[in-house]
Short mmCIF file of C-alpha atoms and ligand atoms in Angstrom, two decimals:
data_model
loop_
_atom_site.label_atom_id
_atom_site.label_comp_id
_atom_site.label_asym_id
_atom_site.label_seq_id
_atom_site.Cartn_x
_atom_site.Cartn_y
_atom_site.Cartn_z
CA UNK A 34 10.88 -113.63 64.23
CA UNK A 35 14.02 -112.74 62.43
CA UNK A 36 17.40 -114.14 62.90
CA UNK A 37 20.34 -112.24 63.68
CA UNK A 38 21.19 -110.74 60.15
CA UNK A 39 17.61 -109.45 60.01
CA UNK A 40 18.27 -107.89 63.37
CA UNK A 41 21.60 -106.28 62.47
CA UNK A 42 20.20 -104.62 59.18
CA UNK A 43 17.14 -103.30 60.82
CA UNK A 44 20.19 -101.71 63.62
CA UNK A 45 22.27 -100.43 60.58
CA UNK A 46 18.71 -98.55 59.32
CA UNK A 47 18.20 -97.67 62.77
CA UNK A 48 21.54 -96.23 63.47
CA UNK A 49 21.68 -94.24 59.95
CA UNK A 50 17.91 -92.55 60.38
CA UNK A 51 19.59 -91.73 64.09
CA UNK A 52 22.95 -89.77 62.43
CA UNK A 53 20.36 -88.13 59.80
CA UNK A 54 17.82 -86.57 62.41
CA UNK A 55 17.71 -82.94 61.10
CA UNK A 56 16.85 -81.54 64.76
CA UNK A 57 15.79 -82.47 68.54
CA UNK A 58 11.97 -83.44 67.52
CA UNK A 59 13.03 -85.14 64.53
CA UNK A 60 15.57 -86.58 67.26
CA UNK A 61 12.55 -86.86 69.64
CA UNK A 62 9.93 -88.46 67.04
CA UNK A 63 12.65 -91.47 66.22
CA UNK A 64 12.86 -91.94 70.25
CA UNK A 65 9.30 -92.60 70.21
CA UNK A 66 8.99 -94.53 67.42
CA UNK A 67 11.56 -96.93 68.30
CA UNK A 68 12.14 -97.31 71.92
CA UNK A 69 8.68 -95.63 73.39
CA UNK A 70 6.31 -97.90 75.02
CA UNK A 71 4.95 -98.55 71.80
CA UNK A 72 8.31 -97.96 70.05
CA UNK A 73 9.79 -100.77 67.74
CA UNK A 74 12.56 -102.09 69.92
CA UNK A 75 10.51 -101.80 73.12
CA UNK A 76 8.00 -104.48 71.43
CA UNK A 77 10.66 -106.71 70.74
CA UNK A 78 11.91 -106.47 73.68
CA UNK A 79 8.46 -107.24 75.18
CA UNK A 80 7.88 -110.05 72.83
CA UNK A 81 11.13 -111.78 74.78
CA UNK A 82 8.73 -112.46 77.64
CA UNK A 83 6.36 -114.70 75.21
CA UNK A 84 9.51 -116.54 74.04
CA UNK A 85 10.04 -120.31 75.28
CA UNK A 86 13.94 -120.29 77.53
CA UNK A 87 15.83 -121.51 75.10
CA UNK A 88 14.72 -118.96 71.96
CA UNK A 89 14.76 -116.16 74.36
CA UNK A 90 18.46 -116.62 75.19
CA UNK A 91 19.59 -117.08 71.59
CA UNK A 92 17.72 -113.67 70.87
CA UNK A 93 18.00 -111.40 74.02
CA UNK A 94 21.24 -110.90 74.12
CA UNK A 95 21.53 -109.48 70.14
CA UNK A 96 18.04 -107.18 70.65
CA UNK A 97 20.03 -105.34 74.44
CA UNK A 98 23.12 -105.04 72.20
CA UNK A 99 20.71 -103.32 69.36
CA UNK A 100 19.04 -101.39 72.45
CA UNK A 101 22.13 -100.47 74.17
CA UNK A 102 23.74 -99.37 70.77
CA UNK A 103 20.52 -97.39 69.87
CA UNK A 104 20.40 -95.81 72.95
CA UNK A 105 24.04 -94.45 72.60
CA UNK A 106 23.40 -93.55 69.30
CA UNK A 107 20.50 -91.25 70.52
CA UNK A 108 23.11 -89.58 72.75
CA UNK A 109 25.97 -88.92 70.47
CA UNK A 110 23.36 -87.27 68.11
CA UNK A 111 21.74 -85.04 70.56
CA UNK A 112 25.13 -84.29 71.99
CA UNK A 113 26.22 -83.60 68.07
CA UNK A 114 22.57 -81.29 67.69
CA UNK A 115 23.47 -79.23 70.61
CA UNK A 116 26.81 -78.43 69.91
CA UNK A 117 25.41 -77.55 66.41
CA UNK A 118 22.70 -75.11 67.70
CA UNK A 119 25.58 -73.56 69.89
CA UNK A 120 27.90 -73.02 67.36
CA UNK A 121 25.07 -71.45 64.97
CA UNK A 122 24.25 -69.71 68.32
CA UNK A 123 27.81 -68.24 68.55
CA UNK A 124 28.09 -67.10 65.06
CA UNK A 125 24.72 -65.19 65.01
CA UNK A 126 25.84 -63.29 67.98
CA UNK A 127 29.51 -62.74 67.14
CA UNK A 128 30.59 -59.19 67.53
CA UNK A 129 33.61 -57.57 66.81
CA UNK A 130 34.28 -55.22 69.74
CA UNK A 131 37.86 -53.56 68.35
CA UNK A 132 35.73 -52.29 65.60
CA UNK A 133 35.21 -48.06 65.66
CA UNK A 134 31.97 -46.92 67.25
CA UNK A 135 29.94 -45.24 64.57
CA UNK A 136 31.58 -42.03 63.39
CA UNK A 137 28.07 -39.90 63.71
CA UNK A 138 25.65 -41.00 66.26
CA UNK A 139 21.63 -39.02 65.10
CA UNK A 140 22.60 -36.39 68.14
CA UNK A 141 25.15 -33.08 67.92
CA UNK A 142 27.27 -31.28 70.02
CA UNK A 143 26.07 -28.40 70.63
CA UNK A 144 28.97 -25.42 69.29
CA UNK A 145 28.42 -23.79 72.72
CA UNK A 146 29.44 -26.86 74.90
CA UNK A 147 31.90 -27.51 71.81
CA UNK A 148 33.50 -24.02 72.89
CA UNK A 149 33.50 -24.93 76.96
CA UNK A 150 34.97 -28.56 76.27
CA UNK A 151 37.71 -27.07 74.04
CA UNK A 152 38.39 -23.80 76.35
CA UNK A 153 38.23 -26.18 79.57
CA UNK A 154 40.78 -28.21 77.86
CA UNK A 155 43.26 -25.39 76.78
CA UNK A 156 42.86 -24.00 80.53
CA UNK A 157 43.44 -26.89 82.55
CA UNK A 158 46.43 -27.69 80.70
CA UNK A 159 47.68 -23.73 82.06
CA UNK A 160 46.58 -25.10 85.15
CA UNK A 161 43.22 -23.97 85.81
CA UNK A 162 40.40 -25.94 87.60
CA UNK A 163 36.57 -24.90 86.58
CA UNK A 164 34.51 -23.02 88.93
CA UNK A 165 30.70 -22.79 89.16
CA UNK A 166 28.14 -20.58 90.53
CA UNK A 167 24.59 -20.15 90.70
CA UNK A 168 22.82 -18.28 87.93
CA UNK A 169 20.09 -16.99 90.19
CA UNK A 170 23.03 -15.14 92.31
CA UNK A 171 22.53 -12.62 95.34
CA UNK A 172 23.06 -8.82 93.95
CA UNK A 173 26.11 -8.67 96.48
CA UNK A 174 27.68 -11.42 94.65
CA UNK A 175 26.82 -10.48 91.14
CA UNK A 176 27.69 -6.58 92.04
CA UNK A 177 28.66 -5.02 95.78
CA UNK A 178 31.22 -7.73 95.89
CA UNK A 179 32.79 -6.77 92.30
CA UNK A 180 33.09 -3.31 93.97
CA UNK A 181 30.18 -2.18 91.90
CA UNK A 182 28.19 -0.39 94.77
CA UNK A 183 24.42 0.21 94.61
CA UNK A 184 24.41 3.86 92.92
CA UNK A 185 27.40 2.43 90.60
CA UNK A 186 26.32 3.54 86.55
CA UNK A 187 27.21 -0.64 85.57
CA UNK A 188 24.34 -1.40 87.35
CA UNK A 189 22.15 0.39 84.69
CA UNK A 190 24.47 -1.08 81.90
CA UNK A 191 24.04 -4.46 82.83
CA UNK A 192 20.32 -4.71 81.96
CA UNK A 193 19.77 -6.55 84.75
CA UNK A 194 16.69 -9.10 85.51
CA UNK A 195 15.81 -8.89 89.05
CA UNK A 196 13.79 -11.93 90.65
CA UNK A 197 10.45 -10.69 92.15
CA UNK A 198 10.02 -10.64 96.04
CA UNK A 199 6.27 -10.42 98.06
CA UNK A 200 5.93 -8.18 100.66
CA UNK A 201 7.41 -8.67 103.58
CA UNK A 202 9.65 -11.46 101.98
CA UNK A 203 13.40 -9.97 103.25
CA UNK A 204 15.38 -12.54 101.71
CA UNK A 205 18.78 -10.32 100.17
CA UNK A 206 17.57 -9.86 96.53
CA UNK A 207 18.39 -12.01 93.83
CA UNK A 208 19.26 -10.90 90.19
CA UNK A 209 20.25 -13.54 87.27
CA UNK A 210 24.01 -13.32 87.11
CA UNK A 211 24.58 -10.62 84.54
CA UNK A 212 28.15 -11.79 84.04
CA UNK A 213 30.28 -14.89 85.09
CA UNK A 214 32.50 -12.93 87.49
CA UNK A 215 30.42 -13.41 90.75
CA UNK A 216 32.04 -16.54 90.31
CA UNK A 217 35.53 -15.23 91.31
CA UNK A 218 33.88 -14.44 94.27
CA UNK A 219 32.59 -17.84 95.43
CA UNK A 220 35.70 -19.65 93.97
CA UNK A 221 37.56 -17.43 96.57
CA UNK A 222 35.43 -18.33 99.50
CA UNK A 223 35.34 -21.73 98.32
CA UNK A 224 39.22 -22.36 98.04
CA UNK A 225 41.10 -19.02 98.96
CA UNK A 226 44.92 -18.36 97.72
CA UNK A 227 46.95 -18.92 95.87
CA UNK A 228 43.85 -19.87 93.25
CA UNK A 229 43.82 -21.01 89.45
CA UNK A 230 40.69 -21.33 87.52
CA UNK A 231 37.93 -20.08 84.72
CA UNK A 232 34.39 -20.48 85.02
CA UNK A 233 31.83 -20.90 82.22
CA UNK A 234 28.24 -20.64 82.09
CA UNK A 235 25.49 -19.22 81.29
CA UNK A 236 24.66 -15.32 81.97
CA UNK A 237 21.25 -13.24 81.38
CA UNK A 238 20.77 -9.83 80.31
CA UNK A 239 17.12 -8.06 78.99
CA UNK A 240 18.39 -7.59 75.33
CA UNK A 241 17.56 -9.10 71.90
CA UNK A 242 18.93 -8.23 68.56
CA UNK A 243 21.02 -10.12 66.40
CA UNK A 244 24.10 -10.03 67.95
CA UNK A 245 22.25 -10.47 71.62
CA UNK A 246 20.23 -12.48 73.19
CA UNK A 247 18.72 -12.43 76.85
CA UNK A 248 20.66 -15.61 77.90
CA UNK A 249 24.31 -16.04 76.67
CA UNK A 250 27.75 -17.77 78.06
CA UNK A 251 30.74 -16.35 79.27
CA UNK A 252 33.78 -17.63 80.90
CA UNK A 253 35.12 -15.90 83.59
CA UNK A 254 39.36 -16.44 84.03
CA UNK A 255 40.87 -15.99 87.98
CA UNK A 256 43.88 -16.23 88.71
CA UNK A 257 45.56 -15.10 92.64
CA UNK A 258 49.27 -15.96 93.42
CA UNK A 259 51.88 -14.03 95.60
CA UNK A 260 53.41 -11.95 92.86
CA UNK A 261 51.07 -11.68 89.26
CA UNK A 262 51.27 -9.03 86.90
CA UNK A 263 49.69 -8.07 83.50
CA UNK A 264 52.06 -9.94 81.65
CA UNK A 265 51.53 -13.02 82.81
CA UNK A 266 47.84 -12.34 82.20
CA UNK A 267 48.61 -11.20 78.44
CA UNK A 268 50.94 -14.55 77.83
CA UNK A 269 47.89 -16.69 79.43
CA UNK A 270 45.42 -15.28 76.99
CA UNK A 271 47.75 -15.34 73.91
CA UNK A 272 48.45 -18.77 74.64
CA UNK A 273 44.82 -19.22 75.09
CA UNK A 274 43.86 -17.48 71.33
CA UNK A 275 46.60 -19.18 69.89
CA UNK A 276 45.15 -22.99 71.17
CA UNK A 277 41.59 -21.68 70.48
CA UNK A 278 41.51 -20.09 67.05
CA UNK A 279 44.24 -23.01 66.20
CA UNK A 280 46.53 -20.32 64.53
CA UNK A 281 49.96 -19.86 65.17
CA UNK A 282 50.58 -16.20 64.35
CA UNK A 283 47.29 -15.12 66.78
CA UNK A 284 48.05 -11.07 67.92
CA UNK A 285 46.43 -9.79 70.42
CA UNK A 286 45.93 -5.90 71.15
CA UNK A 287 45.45 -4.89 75.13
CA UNK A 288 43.49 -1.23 74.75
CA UNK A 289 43.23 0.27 78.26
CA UNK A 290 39.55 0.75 79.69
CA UNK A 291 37.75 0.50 82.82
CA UNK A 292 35.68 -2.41 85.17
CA UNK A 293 34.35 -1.66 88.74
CA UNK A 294 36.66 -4.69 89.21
CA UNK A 295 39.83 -4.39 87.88
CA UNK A 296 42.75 -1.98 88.51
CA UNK A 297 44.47 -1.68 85.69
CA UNK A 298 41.88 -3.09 83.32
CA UNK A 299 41.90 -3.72 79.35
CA UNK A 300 40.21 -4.80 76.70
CA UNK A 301 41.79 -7.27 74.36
CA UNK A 302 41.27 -7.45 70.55
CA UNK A 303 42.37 -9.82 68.75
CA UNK A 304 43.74 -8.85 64.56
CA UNK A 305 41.50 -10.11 61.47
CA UNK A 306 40.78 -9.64 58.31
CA UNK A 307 37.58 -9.42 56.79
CA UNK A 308 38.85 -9.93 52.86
CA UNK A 309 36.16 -11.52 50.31
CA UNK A 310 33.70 -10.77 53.73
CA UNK A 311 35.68 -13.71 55.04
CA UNK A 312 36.85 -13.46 58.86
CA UNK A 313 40.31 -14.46 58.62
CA UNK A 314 42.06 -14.01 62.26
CA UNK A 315 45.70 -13.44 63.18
CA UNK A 316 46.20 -11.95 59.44
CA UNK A 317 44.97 -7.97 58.10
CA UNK A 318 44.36 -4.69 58.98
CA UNK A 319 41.58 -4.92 61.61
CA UNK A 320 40.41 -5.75 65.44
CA UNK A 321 38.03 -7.12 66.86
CA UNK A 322 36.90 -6.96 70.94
CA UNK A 323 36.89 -10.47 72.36
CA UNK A 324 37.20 -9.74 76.10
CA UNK A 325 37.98 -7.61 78.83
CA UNK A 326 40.68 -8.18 81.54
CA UNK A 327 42.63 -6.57 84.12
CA UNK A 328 44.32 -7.06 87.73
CA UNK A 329 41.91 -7.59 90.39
CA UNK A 330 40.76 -4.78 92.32
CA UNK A 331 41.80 -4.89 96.07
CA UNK A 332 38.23 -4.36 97.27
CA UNK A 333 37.08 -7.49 95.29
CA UNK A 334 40.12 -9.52 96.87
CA UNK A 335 38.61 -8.54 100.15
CA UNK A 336 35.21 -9.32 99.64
CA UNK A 337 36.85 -12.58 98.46
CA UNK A 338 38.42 -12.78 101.90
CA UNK A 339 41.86 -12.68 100.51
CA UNK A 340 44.44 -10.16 101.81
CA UNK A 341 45.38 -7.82 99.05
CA UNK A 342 48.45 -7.19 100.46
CA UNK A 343 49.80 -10.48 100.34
CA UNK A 344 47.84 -11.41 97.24
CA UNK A 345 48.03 -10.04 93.92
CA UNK A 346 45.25 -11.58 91.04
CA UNK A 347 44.05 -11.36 87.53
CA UNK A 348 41.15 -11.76 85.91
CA UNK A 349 39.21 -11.85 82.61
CA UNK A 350 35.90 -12.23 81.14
CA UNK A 351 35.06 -13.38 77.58
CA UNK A 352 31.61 -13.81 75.71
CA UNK A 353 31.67 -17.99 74.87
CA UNK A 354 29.21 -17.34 72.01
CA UNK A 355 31.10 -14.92 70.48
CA UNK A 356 34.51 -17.17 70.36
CA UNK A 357 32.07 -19.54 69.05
CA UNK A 358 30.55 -17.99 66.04
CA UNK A 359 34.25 -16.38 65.53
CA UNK A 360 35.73 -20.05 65.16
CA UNK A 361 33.28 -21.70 63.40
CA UNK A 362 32.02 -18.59 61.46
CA UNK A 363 28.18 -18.88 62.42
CA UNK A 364 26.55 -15.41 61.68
CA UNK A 365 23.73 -15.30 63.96
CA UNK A 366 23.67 -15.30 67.44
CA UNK A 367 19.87 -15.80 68.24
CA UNK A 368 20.01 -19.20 65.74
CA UNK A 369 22.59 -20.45 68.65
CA UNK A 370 19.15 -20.75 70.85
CA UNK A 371 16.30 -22.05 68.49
CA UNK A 372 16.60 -25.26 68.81
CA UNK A 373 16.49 -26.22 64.99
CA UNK A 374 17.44 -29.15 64.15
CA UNK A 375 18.60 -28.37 61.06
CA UNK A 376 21.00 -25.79 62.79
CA UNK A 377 22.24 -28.17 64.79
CA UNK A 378 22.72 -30.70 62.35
CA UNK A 379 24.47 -27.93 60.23
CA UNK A 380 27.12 -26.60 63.17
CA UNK A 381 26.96 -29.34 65.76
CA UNK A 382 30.04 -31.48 66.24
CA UNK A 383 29.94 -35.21 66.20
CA UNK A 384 29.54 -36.42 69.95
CA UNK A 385 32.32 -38.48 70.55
CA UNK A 386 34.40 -36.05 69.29
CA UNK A 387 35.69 -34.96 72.57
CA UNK A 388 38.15 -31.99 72.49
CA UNK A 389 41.54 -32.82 73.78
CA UNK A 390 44.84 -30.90 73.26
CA UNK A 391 47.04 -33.81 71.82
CA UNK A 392 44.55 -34.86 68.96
CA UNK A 393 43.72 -31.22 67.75
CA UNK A 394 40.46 -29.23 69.93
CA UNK A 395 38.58 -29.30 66.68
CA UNK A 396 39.14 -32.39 64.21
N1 LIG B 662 32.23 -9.16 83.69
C1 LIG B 662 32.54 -8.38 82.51
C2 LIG B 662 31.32 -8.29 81.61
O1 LIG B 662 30.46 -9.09 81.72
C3 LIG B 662 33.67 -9.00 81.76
C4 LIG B 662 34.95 -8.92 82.49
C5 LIG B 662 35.79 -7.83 82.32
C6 LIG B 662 35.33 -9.90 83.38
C7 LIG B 662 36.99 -7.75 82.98
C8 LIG B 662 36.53 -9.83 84.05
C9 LIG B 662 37.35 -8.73 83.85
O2 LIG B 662 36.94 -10.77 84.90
O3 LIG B 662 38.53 -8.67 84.51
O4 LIG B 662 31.26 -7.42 80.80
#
């Protein structure tokens, strides 16, 4: 056997192969071959036993010291391995989280729900709270309640799809809304006076041509305090162009005309110009219809269950498709509904996008 020198060299080589193991097996394979039952150290260690007294305490105690420094060198390096494979571990997965999410996720906005996020913004911050209704709606909601009686001509104007009922079935009958004002109705059940709010959705009337199509949106407008007039309802909806169309000079134009439920009622326009076939609005010569308004007829305030002599109301009612291809200068309606991606890709907004009065409704 070798003496002590032979001992400590074969340690140094030991040690350094220890330090230089590349990874855990490596790590694991050097266990083995040096203190495994079959391992290098662990057959000196046995040969001890063979050994006569005296030899075997000159060499034990240098072969534990070359174990026990071994052994802690197996520890510090798979102590130094794992802090490695952590660290490597970390860096793969590192991820900045103040970083912008991606400006334009693969799905659009949809200009229609564009239009409701941006009007719902410019209303609530007038105060308004959004209303909802059903769009299969009874025919006392959608008309008797709007003071639009059963022999009433609107009822023929409104194109109306009625829902089909089997004999003997004497459920009240059911239309699909033809408008959003039915909605005034509910909200005033719902919450009574003094009230505040619009409601947008979608409406269905039997017509198709390029400016129609048998499902649309409109938002409906309510508002029912103690004393309202017409000109708070004309300052609302100027304030509302001006916010919408994002143009300071907006006019707006109030042309008298009638609804089964309003008394007075109007219709507003708002001025254009259609120079170089460009619609230009709040600048030139022309007009153009963008909804109809009015003070809310007593009879609808009743079926509301709100006393019209204590209560006074406005309302309005505006096409949300319309203000839509107005804004954004889309020239067919029925594309609004066809589901084509390249449409969508084309007029959608991006979806994170989401309209707020501060940053600008349309960025
Ligand atoms: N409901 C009407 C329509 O669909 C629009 C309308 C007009 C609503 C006047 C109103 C209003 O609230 O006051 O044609």
């Amino acid at each position: 056997m070798r003496g002590m020198d032979g001992l400590g060299a074969l340690g140094a080589t030991y040690l350094s192969d220890i330090a230089a193991a590349a990874d855990e097996a490596a790590l694991e394979a050097l266990r083995i071959a040096l203190l495994g039952r079959k391992g290098a150290i662990s057959l000196r260690m046995r040969a001890l036993g063979g050994m006569d007294p005296e030899a075997r305490r000159a060499a034990a105690p240098a072969l534990n010291g070359l174990r026990d420094e071994v052994e802690a060198a197996f520890r510090a390096r798979r102590a130094a391995l794992a802090d490695a494979a952590l660290a490597a571990r970390l860096a793969a997965e590192w991820l900045d989280v103040t970083l912008p999410a991606r400006p334009r996720p693969a799905g659009t906005v949809h200009p229609v729900t564009q239009v409701m996020d941006e009007l719902t913004a410019i209303f609530a911050d007038m105060g308004f709270a959004v209303a909802e209704g059903p769009q299969v709606e009874t025919d006392w909601h959608n008309f008797d309640a709007l003071n639009i009686p059963p022999e009433h001509p609107a009822r023929q104007e409104h194109d109306t799809f009625f829902l089909h009922r089997a004999e003997g079935d004497n459920r009240p009958p059911h239309v699909l809304r033809t408008h959003t004002s039915p909605v005034q109705i509910r909200a005033m059940l719902a919450r009574g006076a003094p009230l505040r709010v619009i409601a947008p959705g979608r409406v269905y009337r039997l017509d198709m041509d390029q400016t129609h199509t048998p499902m649309f949106h409109q938002v409906e407008g309510l508002a029912i305090d103690r004393e309202l007039s017409m000109a708070q309802l004309k300052w609302v909806l100027e304030e509302f162009c001006r916010a919408f169309f994002e143009v300071e000079g907006v006019e707006l134009r109030f042309r008298a005309s009638h609804f089964p439920f309003t008394e007075p009622s109007a219709e507003v326009d708002i001025r254009c110009s259609w120079a170089d076939g460009q619609l230009r609005i709040g600048e030139g010569e022309s007009w153009l219809e963008i909804l109809g308004s009015g003070m809310v007829h007593p009879n609808v305030l009743r079926a509301g269950g709100v006393d019209p002599d204590r209560w006074q109301g406005f309302a309005f009612g505006m096409g949300i498709d319309r203000i839509a291809m107005l804004k954004y200068g889309i020239p067919d309606l029925r594309a609004f509904f066809e589901s084509d991606l390249r449409w969508l890709r084309h007029y959608g907004f991006a979806a994170l996008d989401i309209p707020a009065l501060p940053a600008g409704l349309s960025r």
